[in-house]
PDB file of C-alpha atoms in Angstrom:
ATOM      1  CA  MET A   9      -7.357  -5.767  -9.095  1.00 38.00           C
ATOM      2  CA  ASN A  10      -4.138  -4.423  -7.644  1.00 40.00           C
ATOM      3  CA  SER A  11      -1.114  -4.400  -9.881  1.00 41.00           C
ATOM      4  CA  LEU A  12       2.095  -2.458 -10.223  1.00 41.00           C
ATOM      5  CA  THR A  13       3.263  -0.514 -13.223  1.00 40.00           C
ATOM      6  CA  LYS A  14       6.481   1.299 -14.102  1.00 40.00           C
ATOM      7  CA  PHE A  15       7.376   4.801 -15.210  1.00 38.00           C
ATOM      8  CA  ILE A  16       6.921   5.128 -18.967  1.00 37.00           C
ATOM      9  CA  ASP A  17       8.707   8.416 -19.584  1.00 40.00           C
ATOM     10  CA  GLN A  18      12.432   7.662 -19.523  1.00 39.00           C
ATOM     11  CA  THR A  19      13.378  11.352 -19.570  1.00 40.00           C
ATOM     12  CA  LEU A  20      11.792  11.697 -16.133  1.00 41.00           C
ATOM     13  CA  ALA A  21      13.829   8.745 -14.916  1.00 40.00           C
ATOM     14  CA  LEU A  22      17.009  10.367 -16.225  1.00 38.00           C
ATOM     15  CA  HIS A  23      16.236  13.565 -14.324  1.00 41.00           C
ATOM     16  CA  SER A  24      15.424  11.628 -11.156  1.00 43.00           C
ATOM     17  CA  ASP A  25      18.669   9.691 -11.161  1.00 44.00           C
ATOM     18  CA  PRO A  26      21.696  11.902 -11.950  1.00 47.00           C
ATOM     19  CA  GLU A  27      23.883   8.834 -12.588  1.00 47.00           C
ATOM     20  CA  ALA A  28      21.536   7.416 -15.256  1.00 44.00           C
ATOM     21  CA  THR A  29      23.182   8.391 -18.534  1.00 46.00           C
ATOM     22  CA  GLU A  30      23.078   5.059 -20.368  1.00 45.00           C
ATOM     23  CA  SER A  31      20.042   2.999 -21.284  1.00 40.00           C
ATOM     24  CA  VAL A  32      21.271   0.111 -19.118  1.00 43.00           C
ATOM     25  CA  LYS A  33      21.294   2.376 -16.066  1.00 44.00           C
ATOM     26  CA  VAL A  34      17.877   3.774 -17.004  1.00 41.00           C
ATOM     27  CA  ASP A  35      16.445   0.249 -17.266  1.00 46.00           C
ATOM     28  CA  LYS A  36      17.963  -0.646 -13.892  1.00 47.00           C
ATOM     29  CA  PHE A  37      16.405   2.497 -12.391  1.00 42.00           C
ATOM     30  CA  LEU A  38      13.031   1.683 -13.957  1.00 41.00           C
ATOM     31  CA  ASP A  39      13.107  -1.839 -12.523  1.00 45.00           C
ATOM     32  CA  SER A  40      13.170  -0.397  -9.006  1.00 45.00           C
ATOM     33  CA  THR A  41      10.387   2.159  -9.687  1.00 45.00           C
ATOM     34  CA  GLN A  42       6.830   0.912  -9.167  1.00 52.00           C
ATOM     35  CA  TYR A  43       3.498   2.712  -9.051  1.00 56.00           C
ATOM     36  CA  GLU A  44       0.134   1.428  -7.939  1.00 82.00           C
ATOM     37  CA  VAL A  45      -2.792   0.847 -10.279  1.00 86.00           C
ATOM     38  CA  ILE A  46      -6.100   0.435  -8.478  1.00 86.00           C
ATOM     39  CA  GLU A  47      -9.091  -0.647 -10.554  1.00 90.00           C
ATOM     40  CA  ASN A  48     -12.596  -1.926  -9.762  1.00 90.00           C
ATOM     41  CA  GLU A  49     -12.148  -1.673  -5.990  1.00 90.00           C
ATOM     42  CA  VAL A  50     -14.441  -0.425  -3.211  1.00 93.00           C
ATOM     43  CA  LEU A  51     -12.946   1.367  -0.212  1.00 92.00           C
ATOM     44  CA  MET A  52     -15.389   2.079   2.616  1.00 94.00           C
ATOM     45  CA  ASN A  53     -15.437   3.726   6.050  1.00 94.00           C
ATOM     46  CA  SER A  54     -11.753   4.640   6.259  1.00 92.00           C
ATOM     47  CA  ASP A  55      -9.750   7.546   7.658  1.00 93.00           C
ATOM     48  CA  ILE A  56      -6.580   8.094   5.664  1.00 92.00           C
ATOM     49  CA  LYS A  57      -4.113  10.619   7.099  1.00 94.00           C
ATOM     50  CA  GLY A  58      -0.813  11.889   5.716  1.00 92.00           C
ATOM     51  CA  LEU A  59      -0.748   9.555   2.718  1.00 89.00           C
ATOM     52  CA  LYS A  60       1.447  10.603  -0.210  1.00 90.00           C
ATOM     53  CA  ILE A  61       0.254   9.106  -3.492  1.00 88.00           C
ATOM     54  CA  SER A  62       2.602   9.557  -6.436  1.00 89.00           C
ATOM     55  CA  GLY A  63       2.258   8.350 -10.019  1.00 89.00           C
ATOM     56  CA  SER A  64      -0.771   6.183  -9.282  1.00 91.00           C
ATOM     57  CA  LEU A  65      -3.838   5.364 -11.354  1.00 93.00           C
ATOM     58  CA  PHE A  66      -7.267   5.053  -9.745  1.00 93.00           C
ATOM     59  CA  SER A  67      -9.868   3.786 -12.194  1.00 94.00           C
ATOM     60  CA  LEU A  68     -13.438   2.500 -11.794  1.00 94.00           C
ATOM     61  CA  THR A  69     -13.048   2.604  -7.999  1.00 94.00           C
ATOM     62  CA  THR A  70     -15.700   3.582  -5.447  1.00 95.00           C
ATOM     63  CA  PHE A  71     -14.844   5.420  -2.233  1.00 96.00           C
ATOM     64  CA  LYS A  72     -17.642   5.519   0.402  1.00 97.00           C
ATOM     65  CA  ASN A  73     -17.322   7.487   3.638  1.00 96.00           C
ATOM     66  CA  VAL A  74     -13.563   7.855   3.247  1.00 95.00           C
ATOM     67  CA  THR A  75     -11.794  10.814   4.853  1.00 96.00           C
ATOM     68  CA  PHE A  76      -8.536  11.930   3.235  1.00 96.00           C
ATOM     69  CA  GLU A  77      -6.714  14.232   5.645  1.00 96.00           C
ATOM     70  CA  SER A  78      -3.401  15.952   4.834  1.00 95.00           C
ATOM     71  CA  CYS A  79      -2.894  13.686   1.823  1.00 94.00           C
ATOM     72  CA  VAL A  80      -0.881  14.558  -1.283  1.00 93.00           C
ATOM     73  CA  PHE A  81      -1.876  13.326  -4.735  1.00 93.00           C
ATOM     74  CA  PHE A  82       1.139  13.978  -6.975  1.00 93.00           C
ATOM     75  CA  GLY A  83       1.375  13.097 -10.670  1.00 92.00           C
ATOM     76  CA  SER A  84      -1.548  10.690 -10.438  1.00 94.00           C
ATOM     77  CA  LYS A  85      -4.627   9.998 -12.513  1.00 95.00           C
ATOM     78  CA  ILE A  86      -8.080   9.525 -11.041  1.00 96.00           C
ATOM     79  CA  GLU A  87     -10.679   8.532 -13.630  1.00 96.00           C
ATOM     80  CA  ASN A  88     -14.179   7.054 -13.639  1.00 97.00           C
ATOM     81  CA  CYS A  89     -14.243   6.906  -9.826  1.00 97.00           C
ATOM     82  CA  ARG A  90     -17.127   7.558  -7.415  1.00 97.00           C
ATOM     83  CA  PHE A  91     -16.687   9.433  -4.147  1.00 98.00           C
ATOM     84  CA  VAL A  92     -19.769   9.132  -1.916  1.00 97.00           C
ATOM     85  CA  GLY A  93     -19.837  10.891   1.455  1.00 97.00           C
ATOM     86  CA  CYS A  94     -16.069  11.449   1.369  1.00 97.00           C
ATOM     87  CA  LYS A  95     -14.019  14.289   2.845  1.00 97.00           C
ATOM     88  CA  PHE A  96     -10.843  15.899   1.550  1.00 97.00           C
ATOM     89  CA  ILE A  97      -9.296  17.932   4.386  1.00 96.00           C
ATOM     90  CA  ASP A  98      -6.023  19.868   3.889  1.00 96.00           C
ATOM     91  CA  CYS A  99      -5.194  17.796   0.795  1.00 96.00           C
ATOM     92  CA  ASP A 100      -2.862  18.771  -2.062  1.00 95.00           C
ATOM     93  CA  PHE A 101      -3.517  17.835  -5.672  1.00 95.00           C
ATOM     94  CA  GLN A 102      -0.354  18.483  -7.701  1.00 94.00           C
ATOM     95  CA  PHE A 103      -0.112  17.527 -11.383  1.00 94.00           C
ATOM     96  CA  THR A 104      -2.995  15.099 -10.880  1.00 95.00           C
ATOM     97  CA  ASN A 105      -5.676  14.616 -13.516  1.00 94.00           C
ATOM     98  CA  LEU A 106      -9.266  13.965 -12.383  1.00 95.00           C
ATOM     99  CA  ALA A 107     -11.722  13.016 -15.134  1.00 95.00           C
ATOM    100  CA  PHE A 108     -15.167  11.443 -15.468  1.00 96.00           C
ATOM    101  CA  CYS A 109     -15.585  11.130 -11.683  1.00 97.00           C
ATOM    102  CA  ASN A 110     -18.763  11.417  -9.596  1.00 97.00           C
ATOM    103  CA  PHE A 111     -18.594  13.289  -6.300  1.00 97.00           C
ATOM    104  CA  ILE A 112     -21.745  12.841  -4.209  1.00 97.00           C
ATOM    105  CA  ALA A 113     -22.062  14.573  -0.801  1.00 96.00           C
ATOM    106  CA  THR A 114     -18.288  14.992  -0.693  1.00 97.00           C
ATOM    107  CA  ASP A 115     -16.665  17.854   1.217  1.00 96.00           C
ATOM    108  CA  PHE A 116     -13.511  19.723   0.200  1.00 96.00           C
ATOM    109  CA  THR A 117     -11.932  21.746   3.027  1.00 95.00           C
ATOM    110  CA  ASN A 118      -8.737  23.757   2.567  1.00 94.00           C
ATOM    111  CA  THR A 119      -7.857  21.793  -0.575  1.00 94.00           C
ATOM    112  CA  ARG A 120      -4.977  23.024  -2.737  1.00 94.00           C
ATOM    113  CA  TRP A 121      -4.907  22.522  -6.509  1.00 93.00           C
ATOM    114  CA  GLU A 122      -1.744  22.930  -8.576  1.00 92.00           C
ATOM    115  CA  CYS A 123      -1.804  22.008 -12.268  1.00 91.00           C
ATOM    116  CA  SER A 124      -4.550  19.470 -11.561  1.00 91.00           C
ATOM    117  CA  PRO A 125      -7.467  19.726 -13.954  1.00 90.00           C
ATOM    118  CA  MET A 126     -10.876  18.245 -13.110  1.00 90.00           C
ATOM    119  CA  LYS A 127     -12.753  17.527 -16.312  1.00 92.00           C
ATOM    120  CA  LYS A 128     -16.171  16.110 -17.141  1.00 94.00           C
ATOM    121  CA  SER A 129     -16.943  15.197 -13.542  1.00 96.00           C
ATOM    122  CA  ASP A 130     -20.246  15.471 -11.668  1.00 96.00           C
ATOM    123  CA  PHE A 131     -20.525  17.212  -8.291  1.00 95.00           C
ATOM    124  CA  SER A 132     -23.797  16.715  -6.427  1.00 95.00           C
ATOM    125  CA  SER A 133     -24.575  18.071  -2.926  1.00 94.00           C
ATOM    126  CA  CYS A 134     -20.874  18.720  -2.302  1.00 94.00           C
ATOM    127  CA  GLY A 135     -19.381  21.217   0.104  1.00 93.00           C
ATOM    128  CA  MET A 136     -16.517  23.146  -1.474  1.00 92.00           C
ATOM    129  CA  ASP A 137     -13.981  25.681  -0.340  1.00 91.00           C
ATOM    130  CA  ALA A 138     -13.468  28.705  -2.601  1.00 87.00           C
ATOM    131  CA  LYS A 139     -10.428  27.266  -4.387  1.00 88.00           C
ATOM    132  CA  THR A 140     -12.107  23.979  -5.208  1.00 90.00           C
ATOM    133  CA  LEU A 141     -15.226  25.717  -6.495  1.00 88.00           C
ATOM    134  CA  TYR A 142     -13.060  27.968  -8.669  1.00 86.00           C
ATOM    135  CA  PHE A 143     -11.255  25.039 -10.301  1.00 87.00           C
ATOM    136  CA  VAL A 144     -14.398  22.911 -10.647  1.00 89.00           C
ATOM    137  CA  ALA A 145     -16.326  25.757 -12.307  1.00 87.00           C
ATOM    138  CA  LYS A 146     -13.416  26.437 -14.681  1.00 81.00           C
ATOM    139  CA  GLU A 147     -13.703  23.137 -16.519  1.00 80.00           C
ATOM    140  CA  ASP A 148     -16.519  21.187 -18.186  1.00 88.00           C
ATOM    141  CA  ASN A 149     -18.022  19.806 -14.953  1.00 93.00           C
ATOM    142  CA  LYS A 150     -21.608  19.430 -13.792  1.00 94.00           C
ATOM    143  CA  ILE A 151     -22.372  21.104 -10.447  1.00 92.00           C
ATOM    144  CA  GLU A 152     -25.717  20.424  -8.720  1.00 93.00           C
ATOM    145  CA  SER A 153     -26.878  21.546  -5.253  1.00 91.00           C
ATOM    146  CA  CYS A 154     -23.347  22.269  -4.038  1.00 89.00           C
ATOM    147  CA  PHE A 155     -22.540  24.800  -1.322  1.00 88.00           C
ATOM    148  CA  MET A 156     -19.599  26.792   0.042  1.00 86.00           C
ATOM    149  CA  THR A 157     -17.939  25.445   3.185  1.00 80.00           C
ATOM    150  CA  GLU A 158     -16.297  28.740   4.102  1.00 73.00           C
ATOM    151  CA  GLU A 159     -17.389  32.315   4.363  1.00 67.00           C
ATOM    152  CA  VAL A 160     -15.959  34.599   1.710  1.00 58.00           C
ATOM    153  CA  GLU A 161     -15.062  38.080   2.907  1.00 59.00           C
ATOM    154  CA  TRP A 162     -15.718  40.956   0.545  1.00 53.00           C
ATOM    155  CA  VAL A 163     -13.394  43.946   0.436  1.00 52.00           C
ATOM    156  CA  ASP A 164     -14.800  47.424  -0.009  1.00 53.00           C
ATOM    157  CA  ALA A 165     -13.633  48.960  -3.262  1.00 51.00           C
ATOM    158  CA  PRO A 166     -11.243  51.904  -2.867  1.00 56.00           C
ATOM    159  CA  ILE A 167     -12.734  55.311  -3.561  1.00 63.00           C
ATOM    160  CA  ASN A 168     -10.872  58.121  -5.342  1.00 65.00           C
ATOM    161  CA  GLU A 169     -10.632  61.610  -3.873  1.00 68.00           C
ATOM    162  CA  ASP A 170     -13.541  62.740  -6.069  1.00 74.00           C
ATOM    163  CA  GLY A 171     -15.821  60.008  -4.623  1.00 69.00           C
ATOM    164  CA  THR A 172     -15.756  57.690  -7.673  1.00 69.00           C
ATOM    165  CA  GLN A 173     -14.459  54.143  -7.783  1.00 61.00           C
ATOM    166  CA  ASP A 174     -11.525  53.220  -9.994  1.00 59.00           C
ATOM    167  CA  PRO A 175     -12.083  49.732 -11.494  1.00 55.00           C
ATOM    168  CA  THR A 176      -8.333  49.071 -11.777  1.00 56.00           C
ATOM    169  CA  LYS A 177      -7.838  49.829  -8.092  1.00 55.00           C
ATOM    170  CA  THR A 178     -10.839  47.656  -7.241  1.00 53.00           C
ATOM    171  CA  MET A 179      -9.480  44.734  -9.260  1.00 53.00           C
ATOM    172  CA  ASN A 180      -6.000  45.100  -7.751  1.00 58.00           C
ATOM    173  CA  VAL A 181      -7.436  45.097  -4.207  1.00 55.00           C
ATOM    174  CA  LEU A 182      -9.571  42.038  -4.958  1.00 53.00           C
ATOM    175  CA  LEU A 183      -6.690  40.191  -6.591  1.00 58.00           C
ATOM    176  CA  SER A 184      -4.360  40.938  -3.708  1.00 58.00           C
ATOM    177  CA  HIS A 185      -6.994  39.889  -1.177  1.00 54.00           C
ATOM    178  CA  PHE A 186      -8.262  36.735  -2.886  1.00 56.00           C
ATOM    179  CA  GLY A 187      -5.023  35.876  -4.685  1.00 51.00           C
ATOM    180  CA  LYS A 188      -3.634  34.512  -1.437  1.00 47.00           C
ATOM    181  CA  LYS A 189      -6.708  32.347  -0.884  1.00 46.00           C
ATOM    182  CA  ALA A 190      -7.151  31.172  -4.475  1.00 45.00           C
ATOM    183  CA  ALA A 191      -3.549  30.606  -5.468  1.00 41.00           C
TER     184      ALA A 191
END
């Protein structure tokens, strides 16, 4: 079932359109704003490149052997979906909520996460980059037989003049080294 829905939050519409100061203008702006709702669909064997998805809802949808490359998911909601044998390559998830999804044999490569929680989802036999694994492990997700898709370099801890290690220096070095990769 494909249908279109409108923005619900009128304050966002007011910020998007600087001329919208009256409710009539807001309603006119909302009439021209449409967002996709995709439910109970199956998408198979597709390569999707450079797609920008904004304000969409994906629900009860199955993706099989779909490659998302350089795609942006902005302000969207993905819930109760299955991803089987999919790939996310150089994708951005910004302000997107993923919940109750199943990821089976899905690979995440160079995926960026910004204010995009993944909650109560299952990950089975998935390949994950360090950032994805960090955000998946942070929430209430189930991870089974997953593996890292990139090598993680370890930095030797700095040693003081007396030959001992200072934990604050060690943490600062690690944060500066991995902060660029995990942020």
